[in-house]
XYZ file of C-alpha atoms in Angstrom:
717
model
C 24.202 79.806 -10.342
C 21.226 82.015 -9.244
C 19.028 80.672 -11.963
C 19.811 77.091 -11.139
C 19.074 77.768 -7.518
C 15.638 79.404 -8.505
C 14.791 76.313 -10.548
C 15.898 74.034 -7.757
C 13.810 76.031 -5.339
C 10.543 74.937 -6.938
C 11.733 71.668 -8.660
C 10.663 69.433 -5.709
C 7.056 69.375 -6.798
C 4.285 69.995 -4.205
C 6.538 69.453 -1.201
C 8.951 72.214 -2.280
C 6.009 74.617 -3.023
C 4.392 73.718 0.476
C 7.768 74.390 2.161
C 8.417 77.818 0.412
C 4.890 78.898 1.150
C 5.183 77.898 4.874
C 8.439 79.802 5.177
C 6.998 82.824 3.390
C 3.895 82.783 5.646
C 6.242 82.567 8.635
C 8.350 85.545 7.492
C 5.196 87.474 6.583
C 3.858 87.266 10.197
C 7.243 88.115 11.671
C 7.727 91.009 9.323
C 4.282 92.358 10.026
C 4.810 92.056 13.792
C 8.139 93.665 13.521
C 6.804 96.652 11.511
C 3.875 96.884 14.034
C 6.501 97.110 16.869
C 8.452 99.893 15.254
C 5.482 101.828 14.276
C 3.984 101.372 17.829
C 7.079 102.821 19.312
C 6.838 105.826 17.085
C 3.055 106.287 17.878
C 3.824 105.974 21.651
C 6.712 108.517 21.271
C 4.368 110.933 19.471
C 1.725 110.369 22.197
C 4.049 111.116 25.038
C 5.238 114.271 23.205
C 1.649 115.662 22.933
C 0.960 114.746 26.420
C 4.126 116.493 27.686
C 3.109 119.660 25.590
C 0.130 119.933 27.882
C 2.549 120.782 30.625
C 4.891 123.234 28.939
C 7.962 124.607 30.662
C 7.990 128.151 31.683
C 9.999 130.284 29.277
C 11.707 133.646 30.023
C 13.046 136.386 27.831
C 12.061 137.286 24.167
C 9.781 139.982 22.999
C 6.567 138.017 22.864
C 3.869 138.669 25.668
C 3.583 135.815 27.899
C 0.660 133.405 27.791
C -0.400 132.386 31.284
C -0.975 128.579 31.330
C -2.335 126.440 34.051
C -3.105 122.718 33.701
C -5.173 120.737 36.047
C -7.272 117.484 36.049
C -11.051 116.892 36.294
C -13.091 113.658 36.167
C -16.220 112.415 34.708
C -17.467 108.854 35.486
C -13.992 107.535 35.956
C -12.527 109.401 32.894
C -9.935 112.047 33.278
C -10.532 115.495 31.771
C -7.520 117.659 31.301
C -8.373 121.312 31.710
C -6.009 124.014 30.548
C -6.774 127.603 31.627
C -5.010 130.221 29.527
C -4.845 134.096 29.377
C -3.134 136.277 26.874
C -1.192 139.066 28.571
C -0.881 141.022 25.422
C -1.482 140.861 21.672
C 1.833 139.094 21.023
C 1.121 136.101 23.271
C 1.676 132.734 21.504
C -1.373 130.824 20.320
C -1.882 127.306 21.871
C -1.410 124.430 19.358
C -4.443 123.054 17.741
C -6.657 126.206 17.816
C -6.843 129.439 15.681
C -6.542 131.862 18.624
C -6.399 132.192 22.413
C -9.806 131.922 23.961
C -10.912 135.038 25.970
C -12.921 135.203 29.142
C -16.142 133.255 28.971
C -14.887 131.071 25.953
C -13.457 127.587 25.506
C -12.328 125.081 23.035
C -12.874 121.302 23.481
C -11.564 118.063 22.052
C -13.796 116.222 19.702
C -14.406 113.450 22.141
C -15.288 115.981 24.957
C -17.621 117.921 22.639
C -19.489 114.677 21.911
C -19.780 113.970 25.610
C -20.980 117.449 26.240
C -23.700 117.066 23.603
C -24.952 113.850 25.051
C -24.750 114.642 28.799
C -27.099 116.795 30.784
C -25.673 120.226 31.534
C -25.876 120.059 35.208
C -23.657 116.980 35.179
C -20.741 118.453 32.960
C -21.369 121.495 30.696
C -22.117 123.930 33.615
C -18.583 123.503 34.759
C -17.301 125.428 31.676
C -17.978 129.065 30.181
C -21.070 129.672 27.956
C -19.302 130.230 24.549
C -18.012 127.201 22.720
C -15.377 128.263 20.121
C -15.133 124.780 18.457
C -12.823 121.851 18.245
C -9.132 121.470 19.450
C -7.190 120.062 16.479
C -5.327 116.550 16.479
C -1.987 118.417 16.779
C -2.676 119.096 20.425
C -4.317 115.767 21.463
C -2.688 112.645 22.636
C -5.285 110.391 21.309
C -8.645 110.607 19.526
C -10.355 109.834 22.840
C -8.638 112.593 24.736
C -10.928 114.645 26.884
C -9.282 118.153 26.795
C -10.749 121.608 27.360
C -8.997 124.931 26.779
C -10.750 127.587 28.882
C -9.960 131.264 28.586
C -9.810 133.718 31.394
C -8.452 137.110 32.445
C -4.790 137.317 33.428
C -5.975 138.006 37.020
C -8.190 134.936 36.991
C -5.565 132.676 35.586
C -2.717 134.111 37.524
C -4.348 133.047 40.853
C -4.436 129.388 39.882
C -1.880 127.008 41.284
C 1.192 126.025 39.303
C 0.580 128.702 36.587
C 3.226 129.131 34.013
C 4.350 132.091 31.869
C 4.932 130.814 28.371
C 6.438 132.780 25.456
C 6.955 129.944 23.087
C 4.963 126.788 22.677
C 6.448 125.212 19.496
C 8.996 122.705 20.657
C 8.526 123.526 24.268
C 7.645 120.349 26.152
C 8.802 118.660 29.365
C 11.363 115.722 28.970
C 9.671 112.512 27.937
C 9.703 109.318 30.117
C 11.755 107.258 27.769
C 11.456 104.242 30.088
C 7.885 103.844 29.015
C 8.941 103.546 25.252
C 11.718 101.065 26.274
C 9.328 98.969 28.332
C 6.747 98.825 25.414
C 9.451 97.719 23.079
C 10.852 95.199 25.549
C 7.522 93.634 26.281
C 6.500 93.240 22.634
C 9.939 92.186 21.424
C 10.514 89.697 24.194
C 7.024 88.371 24.431
C 5.895 88.388 20.820
C 8.906 88.374 18.511
C 10.663 85.413 20.216
C 7.672 83.071 19.264
C 7.843 84.563 15.700
C 11.459 83.843 15.468
C 10.864 80.330 16.780
C 8.104 79.936 14.097
C 10.399 81.186 11.303
C 13.234 78.905 12.448
C 10.799 75.885 12.700
C 9.295 76.598 9.251
C 12.794 76.752 7.550
C 13.445 73.179 8.884
C 10.546 71.848 6.768
C 12.150 69.224 4.488
C 15.615 69.918 5.971
C 16.646 66.165 5.726
C 15.617 66.008 2.080
C 17.438 69.248 1.180
C 20.621 68.076 2.891
C 20.627 64.791 1.062
C 20.006 66.728 -2.197
C 22.857 69.272 -1.557
C 25.135 66.235 -0.564
C 24.430 64.628 -3.805
C 25.348 67.909 -5.658
C 28.574 67.910 -3.713
C 29.370 64.290 -4.791
C 28.944 65.237 -8.500
C 31.370 68.094 -8.052
C 29.691 71.205 -6.718
C 31.796 73.326 -4.364
C 30.704 74.466 -0.889
C 30.442 78.015 -2.046
C 28.011 76.889 -4.780
C 25.847 74.802 -2.357
C 25.782 77.750 0.106
C 24.599 80.036 -2.821
C 21.897 77.575 -3.817
C 20.683 77.442 -0.267
C 20.829 81.162 0.291
C 18.864 81.945 -2.722
C 16.125 79.394 -2.005
C 15.825 80.893 1.606
C 16.007 84.456 0.361
C 13.348 83.907 -2.213
C 10.856 82.607 0.368
C 11.808 85.366 2.815
C 11.541 88.264 0.245
C 8.095 87.065 -0.666
C 7.193 86.774 2.923
C 8.728 90.291 3.750
C 6.647 91.853 0.908
C 3.428 90.171 2.237
C 4.368 91.324 5.724
C 4.584 95.073 4.505
C 1.197 94.485 2.788
C -0.386 93.212 6.069
C 1.075 96.074 8.088
C -0.370 98.682 5.806
C -3.693 96.931 5.281
C -4.262 96.762 9.154
C -2.529 99.810 10.307
C -5.645 101.749 10.898
C -7.178 98.862 12.917
C -3.989 98.440 14.922
C -3.943 102.275 15.696
C -7.356 101.848 17.331
C -6.253 99.382 19.792
C -5.394 101.273 23.143
C -2.170 99.492 23.884
C -1.179 102.442 26.115
C -4.477 103.012 27.560
C -5.780 105.253 24.743
C -5.722 104.656 20.963
C -3.263 106.109 18.567
C -3.971 108.376 15.487
C -3.380 106.280 12.309
C -0.882 108.708 11.163
C 1.283 108.294 14.149
C 1.642 104.461 13.192
C 4.401 105.496 10.805
C 7.591 103.761 9.581
C 10.513 105.757 8.556
C 12.280 105.097 5.256
C 15.608 103.952 6.829
C 13.783 101.449 9.025
C 11.623 100.172 6.233
C 14.791 99.654 4.143
C 16.430 97.814 7.014
C 13.498 95.504 7.448
C 13.100 94.923 3.709
C 16.668 93.972 3.118
C 17.414 92.569 6.650
C 14.732 89.929 6.804
C 15.807 88.083 3.519
C 19.461 88.650 4.435
C 18.841 87.046 7.820
C 17.084 84.070 6.282
C 19.895 83.481 3.774
C 22.386 83.686 6.669
C 20.387 81.052 8.573
C 20.362 78.855 5.573
C 24.083 79.243 5.135
C 24.821 78.214 8.830
C 22.409 75.261 8.602
C 24.404 73.471 5.894
C 27.565 73.136 8.083
C 27.554 69.276 7.880
C 27.173 69.360 4.106
C 30.270 71.747 3.814
C 32.370 69.633 6.124
C 31.914 66.624 3.861
C 29.361 65.404 1.266
C 28.997 62.324 3.422
C 28.345 64.284 6.611
C 24.583 63.927 6.130
C 24.706 60.231 6.260
C 26.931 60.056 9.404
C 24.286 60.764 11.912
C 25.261 60.285 15.492
C 23.599 60.876 18.750
C 24.465 64.467 19.773
C 25.929 65.209 23.298
C 23.508 65.607 26.038
C 22.788 69.127 27.146
C 24.573 70.183 30.312
C 23.109 71.877 33.265
C 25.106 75.069 32.413
C 22.365 76.013 30.036
C 20.440 77.175 32.978
C 23.042 79.975 33.713
C 21.010 82.620 32.036
C 17.814 81.684 33.816
C 19.661 81.866 37.171
C 21.290 85.322 36.248
C 17.853 86.590 35.361
C 16.355 85.596 38.629
C 19.287 86.914 40.478
C 18.747 90.251 38.760
C 15.200 90.320 39.902
C 16.253 89.189 43.313
C 18.959 91.973 43.515
C 16.121 94.556 42.982
C 14.868 93.419 46.423
C 18.061 94.759 47.967
C 18.590 97.798 45.651
C 15.970 99.622 43.699
C 17.156 102.295 41.249
C 15.788 105.713 42.125
C 14.778 106.617 38.573
C 12.441 104.965 36.084
C 15.192 104.619 33.606
C 17.405 102.932 36.159
C 14.524 100.626 37.067
C 13.943 99.665 33.435
C 17.684 99.132 32.971
C 17.588 96.511 35.800
C 14.134 94.805 35.319
C 14.010 94.467 31.502
C 17.307 92.831 31.069
C 16.553 90.470 34.034
C 13.167 89.404 32.490
C 14.835 89.035 29.072
C 17.519 86.820 30.583
C 14.943 84.659 32.179
C 13.255 84.158 28.851
C 16.636 83.425 27.213
C 17.289 80.968 30.020
C 14.060 79.217 29.451
C 15.108 78.746 25.800
C 18.669 77.648 26.514
C 17.804 75.464 29.415
C 14.713 73.871 27.664
C 16.654 70.956 26.237
C 18.169 70.121 29.405
C 14.700 70.124 31.137
C 13.295 68.088 28.282
C 16.154 65.537 28.796
C 15.341 65.274 32.526
C 11.698 64.642 31.682
C 12.578 62.097 29.110
C 14.813 60.153 31.442
C 12.080 60.252 34.199
C 9.579 58.928 31.749
C 12.013 56.199 30.617
C 12.725 55.113 34.208
C 8.744 54.631 34.678
C 8.031 53.291 31.191
C 5.931 50.044 31.164
C 4.762 50.065 27.654
C 6.744 50.018 24.316
C 5.412 53.376 23.036
C 6.422 55.349 26.298
C 9.967 53.565 26.213
C 10.570 54.323 22.457
C 9.354 58.009 22.870
C 11.451 58.416 25.991
C 14.650 56.982 24.383
C 14.083 59.112 21.239
C 13.674 62.298 23.369
C 16.791 61.515 25.533
C 18.860 60.935 22.453
C 18.041 64.389 20.996
C 16.199 66.562 23.569
C 17.102 69.737 21.636
C 14.874 68.583 18.616
C 12.040 67.619 21.100
C 12.149 70.911 22.864
C 12.431 72.957 19.636
C 8.844 72.082 18.745
C 7.469 73.467 22.148
C 9.872 76.393 22.730
C 7.276 78.930 21.501
C 4.688 77.403 23.956
C 7.207 77.933 26.831
C 7.688 81.545 25.939
C 3.934 82.227 25.461
C 3.125 80.577 28.799
C 5.781 82.494 30.647
C 4.724 85.936 29.231
C 1.077 85.023 30.190
C 1.942 84.138 33.674
C 3.989 87.382 34.301
C 1.582 89.620 32.658
C -1.581 88.295 34.492
C 0.316 87.916 37.972
C 1.672 91.414 37.754
C -1.206 93.225 36.357
C -3.889 91.275 38.356
C -1.965 92.120 41.634
C -1.539 95.773 40.902
C -5.307 96.129 39.768
C -6.265 94.420 43.024
C -3.945 96.688 45.105
C -4.673 100.013 43.475
C -8.052 99.508 41.471
C -11.091 101.800 42.076
C -13.725 101.014 44.457
C -16.366 98.330 43.605
C -19.477 99.744 41.895
C -22.393 100.097 44.185
C -20.221 100.193 47.335
C -20.306 103.165 49.790
C -16.866 104.077 48.694
C -17.872 104.445 44.939
C -20.343 107.113 45.872
C -18.174 109.056 48.391
C -17.441 112.316 46.752
C -14.922 114.611 48.446
C -12.987 117.746 47.714
C -9.962 118.942 49.612
C -10.015 122.664 49.945
C -6.472 123.997 49.552
C -6.152 127.935 49.656
C -9.413 128.066 48.213
C -11.787 131.061 48.938
C -14.174 130.723 52.001
C -16.920 128.157 51.835
C -20.208 129.758 50.538
C -22.863 129.790 53.256
C -25.348 127.884 51.075
C -22.945 125.138 49.906
C -24.199 122.347 52.128
C -27.737 123.274 51.355
C -27.037 123.376 47.672
C -25.505 119.896 47.886
C -28.429 118.524 49.781
C -30.891 119.803 47.201
C -29.222 117.630 44.453
C -31.325 114.551 43.915
C -29.537 111.350 45.231
C -27.131 113.309 47.452
C -27.073 112.839 51.196
C -25.287 113.826 54.256
C -23.029 116.585 53.027
C -20.537 117.500 55.702
C -17.570 119.856 56.150
C -14.439 118.530 57.759
C -12.403 121.300 59.529
C -8.568 121.630 59.289
C -6.980 119.922 62.285
C -5.048 122.557 64.289
C -2.787 119.821 65.891
C -0.109 118.993 63.280
C 2.831 116.628 63.434
C 3.320 112.836 64.043
C 2.611 112.124 60.431
C -1.136 112.896 60.953
C -3.021 114.182 57.934
C -6.652 114.437 59.119
C -9.320 116.846 59.842
C -11.765 117.279 62.818
C -15.446 116.931 62.817
C -18.193 117.075 65.361
C -19.228 113.543 66.217
C -22.904 114.419 65.677
C -21.970 115.249 61.939
C -20.464 111.786 61.102
C -23.018 109.728 59.079
C -23.738 106.430 60.841
C -22.449 104.359 57.956
C -19.031 105.818 58.422
C -18.269 105.012 62.012
C -18.641 106.750 65.292
C -16.891 108.488 68.131
C -15.503 106.930 71.248
C -17.779 107.129 74.214
C -17.861 110.504 75.810
C -16.014 112.295 72.880
C -17.440 115.360 71.021
C -14.889 115.783 68.282
C -13.145 113.184 66.206
C -10.130 113.178 63.891
C -11.114 111.729 60.401
C -9.690 111.584 56.816
C -11.023 114.187 54.470
C -13.681 111.786 52.931
C -14.261 109.791 56.195
C -12.673 106.659 54.690
C -9.132 105.741 55.632
C -6.691 105.422 52.832
C -6.969 102.093 50.883
C -9.767 100.800 53.253
C -13.489 100.547 53.265
C -16.279 102.385 54.886
C -17.429 100.770 58.225
C -20.261 101.630 60.588
C -18.134 99.881 63.287
C -15.099 102.055 63.012
C -14.337 104.118 66.079
C -12.541 107.425 65.176
C -9.783 108.906 67.416
C -10.942 111.558 69.691
C -9.739 115.156 69.432
C -9.114 117.481 72.221
C -10.775 120.344 70.283
C -13.492 122.436 71.866
C -16.729 121.731 69.895
C -17.665 125.384 70.180
C -14.469 126.310 68.294
C -15.022 124.121 65.377
C -16.922 126.729 63.452
C -14.047 129.131 63.577
C -11.694 126.759 61.919
C -11.097 126.990 58.159
C -12.708 124.162 56.031
C -10.293 121.393 55.166
C -12.560 119.356 52.797
C -16.215 118.774 51.944
C -17.726 115.303 51.405
C -21.041 113.942 50.298
C -22.578 110.593 49.811
C -24.166 110.084 46.291
C -26.449 107.131 45.456
C -25.388 106.834 41.707
C -23.125 108.117 39.114
C -25.616 111.009 38.018
C -25.707 112.146 41.622
C -21.931 112.203 41.770
C -21.512 114.244 38.661
C -24.195 116.702 39.711
C -22.528 117.238 43.020
C -19.263 117.520 41.402
C -20.488 120.219 39.243
C -21.942 122.171 42.268
C -18.518 121.939 44.016
C -16.513 123.110 41.081
C -18.986 126.086 40.530
C -18.479 126.973 44.183
C -14.654 126.807 43.954
C -13.772 127.636 40.427
C -10.029 127.922 41.177
C -9.837 124.411 42.520
C -6.503 122.619 41.983
C -7.538 119.114 43.383
C -10.811 118.271 41.792
C -13.728 116.653 43.620
C -13.165 113.036 43.494
C -14.429 109.561 44.479
C -12.132 106.836 45.449
C -10.723 105.561 42.153
C -10.737 108.874 40.257
C -7.048 109.461 40.919
C -6.432 105.941 39.655
C -8.311 106.719 36.489
C -5.041 107.338 34.532
C -3.561 104.297 36.167
C -6.586 102.200 35.312
C -6.474 103.305 31.587
C -2.881 102.360 31.488
C -3.436 99.076 33.148
C -6.286 98.380 30.703
C -3.982 99.179 27.773
C -1.237 96.943 29.077
C -3.773 94.238 29.688
C -4.839 94.492 26.010
C -1.178 94.341 24.969
C -0.637 91.296 27.191
C -3.798 89.783 25.601
C -2.365 90.378 22.213
C 0.902 88.801 23.264
C -0.808 85.842 24.744
C -3.164 85.187 21.750
C -0.446 85.748 19.197
C 2.070 83.763 21.061
C -0.047 80.786 21.612
C -1.155 80.891 17.967
C 2.300 81.049 16.802
C 3.434 78.476 19.206
C 0.640 76.167 17.908
C 1.675 76.856 14.369
C 5.396 76.068 15.376
C 4.233 72.813 16.998
C 2.222 71.781 13.999
C 5.155 72.341 11.581
C 7.676 70.864 13.808
C 5.680 67.582 14.179
C 5.043 67.519 10.501
C 8.694 68.048 9.725
C 9.700 65.425 12.178
C 7.364 62.863 10.723
C 8.746 63.615 7.189
C 12.261 63.159 8.320
C 11.599 59.935 10.104
C 9.147 58.226 7.640
C 11.799 55.543 6.775
C 12.331 54.488 10.395
C 8.598 54.441 10.991
C 7.990 52.491 7.841
C 10.464 49.994 8.808
C 8.664 49.653 12.350
C 5.383 48.964 10.512
C 6.984 46.381 8.174
C 8.515 44.678 11.282
C 5.008 44.325 12.818
C 4.551 47.525 14.852
C 0.851 48.578 14.799
C -0.113 51.985 13.510
C -1.547 52.977 16.884
C 1.760 52.223 18.640
C 3.580 54.688 16.224
C 0.809 57.323 16.965
C 1.395 56.887 20.544
C 5.107 57.345 20.237
C 4.583 60.662 18.250
C 2.094 61.861 20.875
C 4.309 61.181 23.851
C 7.291 62.808 22.103
C 5.259 66.022 21.808
C 3.235 65.725 25.046
C 6.100 65.159 27.580
C 8.096 68.287 26.482
C 4.825 70.171 26.134
C 3.805 69.424 29.760
C 7.330 69.774 31.095
C 7.802 73.360 29.730
C 4.161 74.258 30.665
C 5.014 73.564 34.291
C 8.307 75.219 34.278
C 7.091 78.216 32.372
C 4.169 78.852 34.735
C 6.388 78.229 37.728
C 9.100 80.634 36.524
C 6.419 83.118 35.464
C 5.068 83.225 39.054
C 8.426 83.517 40.576
C 9.466 86.354 38.266
C 6.170 88.235 38.916
C 6.687 87.813 42.714
C 10.221 89.187 42.600
C 9.223 92.183 40.442
C 6.117 93.011 42.578
C 8.095 92.884 45.667
C 11.120 94.907 44.461
C 9.135 97.555 42.503
C 5.932 97.983 44.489
C 6.389 96.006 47.755
C 3.326 93.868 46.959
C 2.868 90.131 47.431
C 1.811 88.254 44.273
C -1.913 87.570 44.094
C -1.980 84.138 42.581
C -4.163 84.124 39.330
C -7.402 82.440 39.656
C -9.543 80.064 37.764
C -9.669 82.237 34.578
C -5.858 82.096 34.337
C -5.961 78.389 34.878
C -8.585 78.019 32.146
C -6.446 80.051 29.648
C -3.442 77.868 30.329
C -5.396 74.692 30.072
C -7.087 75.777 26.876
C -3.814 76.614 25.459
C -2.113 73.326 26.272
C -5.185 71.474 25.039
C -5.065 73.606 21.856
C -1.517 72.533 21.318
C -2.323 68.869 22.044
C -5.150 69.078 19.442
C -2.572 70.305 16.946
C -0.457 67.287 17.645
C -3.415 65.040 17.244
C -4.287 66.719 13.897
C -0.872 65.651 12.542
C -1.166 62.009 13.588
C -3.129 60.906 10.328
C -0.059 61.652 8.293
C 1.565 58.626 9.834
C -0.515 56.267 7.887
C 0.103 58.020 4.568
C 3.796 58.324 4.809
C 4.811 54.946 6.461
C 3.759 52.493 3.831
C 5.843 49.745 2.359
C 6.708 51.775 -0.732
C 8.472 54.428 1.441
C 10.804 51.849 2.929
C 11.669 50.633 -0.618
C 12.149 54.050 -2.087
C 14.425 55.322 0.718
C-alpha cells in the first residue's frame, strides 16, 4: 500500500508536483522557525546563566581561601560596563571563570569587546579608569555575549573589602544566582504566539492545495473497493512524504543560518553561535513529530470520504458560525483587564497571567474570525449594488470559514505588530534616555554614598576638562522626612540654565543633578527654599557632584576624573539615560524580535493568502467556467475573486489593529501604569504597506482565471 501511495503522490503530473513542493516549502519554513525558537531559548538560558555568574552567591565553609568579589556598573557613551573587583585572600582562592589566574593589585583582564574599545579610545576617556597592567582577554565562558563589556580588576583584600556589596566566595563552579525563568517563558511565548501561528496557518493552507481533486480521487478509489483504512494510509503517506522532505530542508536551513541568527541581538545582545544548540531529544521530536503531525492532519481531512464515497459530491452550505466563537477573545481581554485590579507580585506570576491572556486573545481572533467575516459579508450584501459585490457577498456568507482561512495569517501578523509597536513605543517614550544635544544629555552627576571626602581640587580638575562647565557640589540635606530626597545648594551656585531660587532665598533644595526625576532642565524653574544657614553649607558632607558637558567626549573625560577621585564608588557617574542603558538594549532587542515577527508574519500571511486564493480558484474552476459560458465577462469574475479576498482582509485588519491597541493599553496600565501612546505615521505606513502587499498578492493570482475557466474545463468536469 505504501508503494502505491508513493506512486499516486506524484502521478498527478505537474499539479501534484507543485502541491508537494508547496507543502514541503511550508513545512521547511515551519521546521526552521521551530528549531530557531528552541535554539533561541537554549541560547537565552545560557546567556542568563552567565550573567547570573557575575553576581555569585556568597559561600561559607570549605577549606579554600575566600575570593573577595564585588560587582558594579560603569558606563561609556550609553553602554554598560560591568566591573568586577576581586582579591584573593590566600593561595587556595578560586580562580574566576574565563581567566588563568586571579589578577593582583594593579592588574586587570578585559573582554575582547572592551579591549577593542580601549584600543580605539583616548586614555583620558576610558583607560585611565583601570590599572596599568593588562593581563589579556577574558574567555567566552565568562561572557554573556561577544559584545559584553566586562573588566576583571585585581586589588588587595583591604581595597576590595571596603567596596559595597562585597562577597566572600569559595566556589565559582555552578555558583550562580537563580535565573529569571519568566524572561525565557516570555521569549518563547512571543515567538511561538506571534511567529509560529502564521507558520501553522501557512502549512494548513498549503496542504489544502488540490484538496477537492484529491477528495474526488479518493472517493473514486472507495467506489472501486478501497477500504477507509487504505484511503487513510494513502493520504498519510502522501502528506508525510512532503512533510519529511520539508523537515529535512528545515534542518538544513537552520544549520546553514545558525551563525547569522546568533548575531541578531534578540535579547539586546547577540548570542554565541555555540549557544544556538539543539539537543538530540528535541531534534528527534521535531524530525519525527512534524511528518507525523502532517500525516495526522491528512487523516482528519478525509472525514467526508470515510463517511461515504459519495460524501464528496454531497456539498451543502455549512452552518453559519455562531457568536460563541468570540468567547476566547472575551476571556483574553478579561484576563488583561483583571490585571488592572490584581497584579501578581512576582515576574513569574505576571507572566502566568499576561502570557495566557495574550494567547487567548490571539486564539479568539482565529476562532472568531469566521463570525466576523460573516458579519462583514452580510453587511456588504445589504449594500451591494453590482453583480460582482452581490455574488462575492453571498459566497462569503455561505462559507465564511473558507473566506477567513485565507487571511487568518494577516490578522495574527497585524495583531502582533500592533501590540509590539504600542507597548514598546510607549515604554521607550516613558523611559527612554534624554534626547541627544539636550542639556539633560550632557548633565553628568555622581551621588556620593559613603565615599571618602571630596578632594579639594576636584571642582578645579573638572573645570579644567575641555568642554566641561559649571561643576558644583550639592550638599546633603540635614532635613529628612516627608519623602524628600534632595540636597541643598547655595543659590549663587545654581547655573542659570537649571533654574533659580525664590526671591529672598539664599539656599535651595535641589535634586542631585539639578534636574527633577523624569523632567527636563528649565531656566524658569523656581526651587524650594531651604532654612539652612548659608554659612553652614561648607560644613555639610557632599551629597553629589554635577557638571555640564557640551559633548560625549567631555562627558567621558569628566566621568574618568570623578572615578579617579572616588575609586571605591558604587553608583557610577551618570547622565540621564545611563541607568536605562540595559533597559534600552533590551528594548532594542525586543524591537528587533518584533521586527522579525512582523516581517516574517506578514510574509507568511502573504504566502498563505496566495496559496489560498490559488487553491480556491482551482476548486471553483467549473462554476466559474459555467458562468463564463453563460455570458459573464471575465472582469466580473475577477471582481468577485478580488472582493472575496478584500472584504475579509480589510475586516480582519481593522479588528486586529483595534484589538492590538486595546490589548496594549490594558497591558501597559496593569503592568506599568502607563497610558498607551498611539503609534504614529510609521506604524500606519507599515500596516498600509502590509495590506497593500496582500492586495497585490491577490491581484497577482487573478490572471489564473482566464487560463482555468475555458470551455474545455466545463466539458471535462
